[in-house]
Amino acid sequence: MAQLVIKGLQVSVEGESGAIEILRGVDLTINSGEVHAIMGPNGSGKSTLAYSIAGHPKYSVTGGSVTLDGVDVLEMSVDERAKAGLFLAMQYPVEVPGVSVSNFLRTAATALRGEAPKVRTWVGEVKEAMSKLSIDPAFSERSVNEGFSGGEKKRHEILQMELLKPKIAILDETDSGLDVDALRIVSEGVNRVKSEQNLGIMLITHYTRILRYIKPDFVHVFAGGKIVEEGGPELADRLEEKGYAQYAKA
């Protein structure tokens, strides 16, 4: 069982006139096998939470702590966080020209496992995972995310998650830019990996449509850089009906 514990997390970013506080004391615990939906309006700090945990240099942690299985995440480099079992699926996955998907995936797996996976076994793993996500095998030889559609980029993110086997996955607006078919395929992939690997998930989203496919155990409402309300799936239904206006002054 893995556990990600966030306590009193405060994060700032440098603006033209100095530091701007974005996160103002976030408390959250995610265990293996749990799905936590983080919902809230634009600018509430949801993505800042994701990138701060992952170690993006743009964000400065000014208070609080983040631990994974009792180990201080904030003292780790970005690659150390990945090796410890953290995974971030980005809202806007970056293109990596000149690096094929197959090389990227095998290099990442080698870094995490400490040794290169056996070629024959690895090729079989990749082909099986790609098939489940309806990814054309020809994608293996294409440059990472270069010329990919929005749906293809998101499926590639879930492919990485399935093959790299993290303990805790942070999915930043994975539903962004997906049509109905792509949303279903991506969601089925997330559910499959969660079930097979007992994965803990932080699912960041504006909308409830993805929650029809990926059922959350807990829903947390973000506003003004902190969690202002928590509940079960019924909270997401209430947000769908009433929106975020009630939290505008939080």
Short mmCIF file of C-alpha atoms in Angstrom, two decimals:
data_model
loop_
_atom_site.label_atom_id
_atom_site.label_comp_id
_atom_site.label_asym_id
_atom_site.label_seq_id
_atom_site.Cartn_x
_atom_site.Cartn_y
_atom_site.Cartn_z
CA MET A 1 0.00 0.00 0.00
CA ALA A 2 1.32 3.43 -1.00
CA GLN A 3 0.31 6.71 0.58
CA LEU A 4 0.82 10.28 -0.62
CA VAL A 5 0.35 12.79 2.20
CA ILE A 6 0.12 16.54 1.58
CA LYS A 7 0.06 18.77 4.66
CA GLY A 8 -0.35 22.54 4.74
CA LEU A 9 1.20 22.93 1.28
CA GLN A 10 1.87 26.54 0.32
CA VAL A 11 3.22 27.43 -3.12
CA SER A 12 4.14 30.70 -4.82
CA VAL A 13 5.19 31.71 -8.31
CA GLU A 14 7.24 34.72 -9.31
CA GLY A 15 5.29 37.53 -10.99
CA GLU A 16 6.35 40.89 -12.36
CA SER A 17 5.90 42.53 -8.97
CA GLY A 18 7.21 39.67 -6.85
CA ALA A 19 6.02 36.36 -5.47
CA ILE A 20 2.34 35.49 -5.91
CA GLU A 21 0.87 32.97 -3.50
CA ILE A 22 -1.19 30.32 -5.29
CA LEU A 23 -1.61 27.44 -2.85
CA ARG A 24 -2.60 28.53 0.64
CA GLY A 25 -2.42 25.45 2.80
CA VAL A 26 -3.53 22.24 1.08
CA ASP A 27 -4.16 19.06 3.06
CA LEU A 28 -4.81 15.82 1.16
CA THR A 29 -4.04 12.13 1.60
CA ILE A 30 -4.24 9.60 -1.25
CA ASN A 31 -3.90 5.86 -0.68
CA SER A 32 -3.38 3.02 -3.14
CA GLY A 33 -6.57 2.10 -4.97
CA GLU A 34 -8.32 5.42 -4.27
CA VAL A 35 -9.53 7.96 -6.82
CA HIS A 36 -9.58 11.56 -5.62
CA ALA A 37 -11.23 14.06 -7.98
CA ILE A 38 -9.91 17.61 -7.66
CA MET A 39 -12.49 20.03 -9.06
CA GLY A 40 -12.71 23.79 -9.23
CA PRO A 41 -12.79 26.85 -11.50
CA ASN A 42 -9.91 28.10 -13.63
CA GLY A 43 -7.18 29.73 -11.59
CA SER A 44 -8.07 27.96 -8.36
CA GLY A 45 -4.69 26.23 -8.07
CA LYS A 46 -5.47 22.69 -9.24
CA SER A 47 -2.70 22.43 -11.82
CA THR A 48 -0.27 24.22 -9.50
CA LEU A 49 -0.85 21.43 -6.99
CA ALA A 50 -0.04 18.82 -9.65
CA TYR A 51 3.12 20.47 -10.94
CA SER A 52 4.39 21.34 -7.47
CA ILE A 53 4.19 17.69 -6.42
CA ALA A 54 5.97 16.67 -9.64
CA GLY A 55 8.75 19.22 -9.03
CA HIS A 56 8.24 21.88 -11.71
CA PRO A 57 10.92 24.58 -11.13
CA LYS A 58 8.45 27.40 -11.83
CA TYR A 59 6.76 26.84 -8.48
CA SER A 60 8.32 27.58 -5.09
CA VAL A 61 7.11 25.64 -2.07
CA THR A 62 7.01 28.11 0.82
CA GLY A 63 5.39 25.92 3.45
CA GLY A 64 4.02 22.52 4.28
CA SER A 65 5.14 19.04 3.29
CA VAL A 66 4.60 16.27 0.74
CA THR A 67 5.57 12.70 1.58
CA LEU A 68 5.28 9.41 -0.29
CA ASP A 69 5.33 6.41 2.03
CA GLY A 70 6.81 8.64 4.70
CA VAL A 71 9.68 9.94 2.53
CA ASP A 72 10.00 13.68 1.84
CA VAL A 73 9.08 14.24 -1.80
CA LEU A 74 10.08 17.90 -1.79
CA GLU A 75 13.72 16.98 -1.15
CA MET A 76 13.79 14.79 -4.26
CA SER A 77 14.83 15.78 -7.78
CA VAL A 78 12.23 15.36 -10.53
CA ASP A 79 13.65 12.02 -11.66
CA GLU A 80 13.85 10.79 -8.07
CA ARG A 81 10.16 11.53 -7.64
CA ALA A 82 9.37 9.43 -10.70
CA LYS A 83 11.57 6.58 -9.44
CA ALA A 84 9.81 6.76 -6.06
CA GLY A 85 6.50 6.09 -7.81
CA LEU A 86 4.95 9.43 -8.76
CA PHE A 87 3.53 9.92 -12.25
CA LEU A 88 2.15 13.08 -13.87
CA ALA A 89 -0.06 12.99 -16.96
CA MET A 90 0.08 16.53 -18.29
CA GLN A 91 -2.81 18.59 -19.59
CA TYR A 92 -0.70 19.60 -22.58
CA PRO A 93 1.85 16.82 -23.25
CA VAL A 94 5.01 18.19 -24.87
CA GLU A 95 6.41 17.13 -28.22
CA VAL A 96 9.88 15.54 -28.28
CA PRO A 97 11.11 15.68 -31.89
CA GLY A 98 13.65 13.06 -32.87
CA VAL A 99 12.84 10.66 -30.01
CA SER A 100 10.65 7.74 -31.01
CA VAL A 101 7.86 6.52 -28.75
CA SER A 102 9.50 3.09 -28.49
CA ASN A 103 12.87 4.54 -27.44
CA PHE A 104 11.25 6.95 -25.02
CA LEU A 105 9.25 4.23 -23.28
CA ARG A 106 12.16 1.78 -23.03
CA THR A 107 14.52 4.48 -21.75
CA ALA A 108 11.98 5.49 -19.10
CA ALA A 109 11.42 1.87 -18.06
CA THR A 110 15.19 1.32 -17.83
CA ALA A 111 15.61 4.38 -15.60
CA LEU A 112 12.85 3.24 -13.26
CA ARG A 113 13.80 -0.44 -13.11
CA GLY A 114 17.54 0.09 -12.92
CA GLU A 115 18.15 -2.18 -15.90
CA ALA A 116 16.92 -2.42 -19.46
CA PRO A 117 13.89 -4.69 -19.90
CA LYS A 118 14.47 -7.75 -22.05
CA VAL A 119 13.64 -6.78 -25.62
CA ARG A 120 11.34 -9.67 -26.47
CA THR A 121 9.33 -9.35 -23.26
CA TRP A 122 9.21 -5.57 -23.50
CA VAL A 123 7.99 -5.53 -27.09
CA GLY A 124 5.15 -7.84 -26.08
CA GLU A 125 4.24 -5.60 -23.12
CA VAL A 126 4.15 -2.51 -25.30
CA LYS A 127 2.12 -4.12 -28.07
CA GLU A 128 -0.46 -5.45 -25.62
CA ALA A 129 -0.82 -2.10 -23.86
CA MET A 130 -1.10 -0.22 -27.16
CA SER A 131 -3.76 -2.61 -28.38
CA LYS A 132 -5.85 -2.07 -25.25
CA LEU A 133 -5.68 1.69 -25.81
CA SER A 134 -6.47 1.42 -29.55
CA ILE A 135 -3.09 2.91 -30.45
CA ASP A 136 -1.79 2.10 -33.94
CA PRO A 137 1.45 0.04 -33.60
CA ALA A 138 3.04 2.40 -36.14
CA PHE A 139 3.06 5.06 -33.43
CA SER A 140 6.04 3.26 -31.89
CA GLU A 141 8.34 4.75 -34.52
CA ARG A 142 6.90 8.26 -34.49
CA SER A 143 8.48 11.06 -32.49
CA VAL A 144 6.90 11.51 -29.06
CA ASN A 145 3.66 13.49 -29.41
CA GLU A 146 4.83 15.14 -32.65
CA GLY A 147 1.80 15.57 -34.88
CA PHE A 148 -0.39 13.61 -32.47
CA SER A 149 -4.01 14.61 -32.04
CA GLY A 150 -5.26 15.56 -28.59
CA GLY A 151 -6.72 12.10 -28.09
CA GLU A 152 -3.53 10.40 -29.25
CA LYS A 153 -1.44 12.43 -26.82
CA LYS A 154 -3.68 11.53 -23.90
CA ARG A 155 -3.71 7.84 -24.82
CA HIS A 156 0.08 7.96 -24.98
CA GLU A 157 0.12 9.38 -21.44
CA ILE A 158 -1.99 6.47 -20.19
CA LEU A 159 0.24 4.06 -22.12
CA GLN A 160 3.21 5.43 -20.17
CA MET A 161 1.30 5.07 -16.91
CA GLU A 162 0.43 1.45 -17.65
CA LEU A 163 3.97 0.44 -18.60
CA LEU A 164 5.87 2.41 -15.93
CA LYS A 165 3.69 1.18 -13.05
CA PRO A 166 3.74 4.14 -10.63
CA LYS A 167 2.31 4.07 -7.12
CA ILE A 168 0.42 7.38 -7.38
CA ALA A 169 -0.72 9.00 -10.65
CA ILE A 170 -1.68 12.66 -11.01
CA LEU A 171 -3.89 13.19 -14.06
CA ASP A 172 -4.11 16.88 -14.94
CA GLU A 173 -7.28 17.48 -16.96
CA THR A 174 -6.88 14.23 -18.88
CA ASP A 175 -10.34 14.81 -20.36
CA SER A 176 -9.31 18.12 -21.96
CA GLY A 177 -9.73 18.07 -25.75
CA LEU A 178 -11.10 14.54 -25.94
CA ASP A 179 -14.09 13.53 -28.02
CA VAL A 180 -16.55 10.97 -26.67
CA ASP A 181 -14.76 7.93 -28.11
CA ALA A 182 -11.30 9.03 -26.94
CA LEU A 183 -12.67 9.86 -23.49
CA ARG A 184 -14.10 6.37 -23.17
CA ILE A 185 -10.87 4.68 -24.28
CA VAL A 186 -8.70 6.80 -21.98
CA SER A 187 -11.04 6.29 -19.04
CA GLU A 188 -11.14 2.53 -19.59
CA GLY A 189 -7.33 2.57 -19.59
CA VAL A 190 -7.20 4.47 -16.31
CA ASN A 191 -9.70 2.11 -14.70
CA ARG A 192 -7.80 -0.93 -15.94
CA VAL A 193 -4.45 0.27 -14.58
CA LYS A 194 -6.03 1.26 -11.27
CA SER A 195 -7.56 -2.19 -10.90
CA GLU A 196 -4.54 -4.21 -12.02
CA GLN A 197 -1.89 -2.17 -10.20
CA ASN A 198 -3.85 -0.88 -7.18
CA LEU A 199 -2.96 2.64 -8.32
CA GLY A 200 -3.80 5.72 -6.29
CA ILE A 201 -5.12 8.54 -8.50
CA MET A 202 -5.45 12.32 -8.23
CA LEU A 203 -7.80 13.26 -11.06
CA ILE A 204 -7.92 16.99 -11.80
CA THR A 205 -10.88 18.18 -13.85
CA HIS A 206 -13.33 21.04 -14.41
CA TYR A 207 -16.19 18.86 -15.52
CA THR A 208 -18.08 15.82 -14.33
CA ARG A 209 -18.20 14.02 -17.69
CA ILE A 210 -15.02 12.03 -17.03
CA LEU A 211 -16.41 11.07 -13.60
CA ARG A 212 -19.14 9.14 -15.36
CA TYR A 213 -16.40 6.77 -16.54
CA ILE A 214 -13.86 7.02 -13.69
CA LYS A 215 -15.80 6.85 -10.44
CA PRO A 216 -14.20 8.91 -7.66
CA ASP A 217 -14.07 7.75 -4.07
CA PHE A 218 -13.59 11.32 -2.90
CA VAL A 219 -14.29 14.75 -4.43
CA HIS A 220 -12.40 17.86 -3.31
CA VAL A 221 -13.43 21.37 -4.36
CA PHE A 222 -10.57 23.80 -4.95
CA ALA A 223 -11.06 27.56 -4.70
CA GLY A 224 -8.66 30.33 -3.84
CA GLY A 225 -5.69 28.00 -3.58
CA LYS A 226 -7.12 25.59 -1.04
CA ILE A 227 -9.67 22.83 -0.60
CA VAL A 228 -12.94 24.41 0.49
CA GLU A 229 -15.25 21.40 0.47
CA GLU A 230 -14.92 17.63 0.41
CA GLY A 231 -17.33 14.76 -0.11
CA GLY A 232 -18.16 11.70 -2.14
CA PRO A 233 -19.40 11.34 -5.74
CA GLU A 234 -22.61 13.17 -4.83
CA LEU A 235 -20.58 16.37 -4.44
CA ALA A 236 -19.60 16.21 -8.12
CA ASP A 237 -23.27 15.88 -9.05
CA ARG A 238 -24.05 18.99 -7.01
CA LEU A 239 -21.27 20.91 -8.75
CA GLU A 240 -22.69 19.89 -12.12
CA GLU A 241 -26.02 21.37 -11.07
CA LYS A 242 -24.90 24.53 -9.27
CA GLY A 243 -21.41 25.29 -10.62
CA TYR A 244 -18.59 27.00 -8.74
CA ALA A 245 -20.14 30.42 -8.14
CA GLN A 246 -20.86 29.57 -4.53
CA TYR A 247 -17.11 29.31 -3.87
CA ALA A 248 -16.15 32.57 -5.58
CA LYS A 249 -15.32 34.29 -2.31
CA ALA A 250 -13.47 31.35 -0.77
#
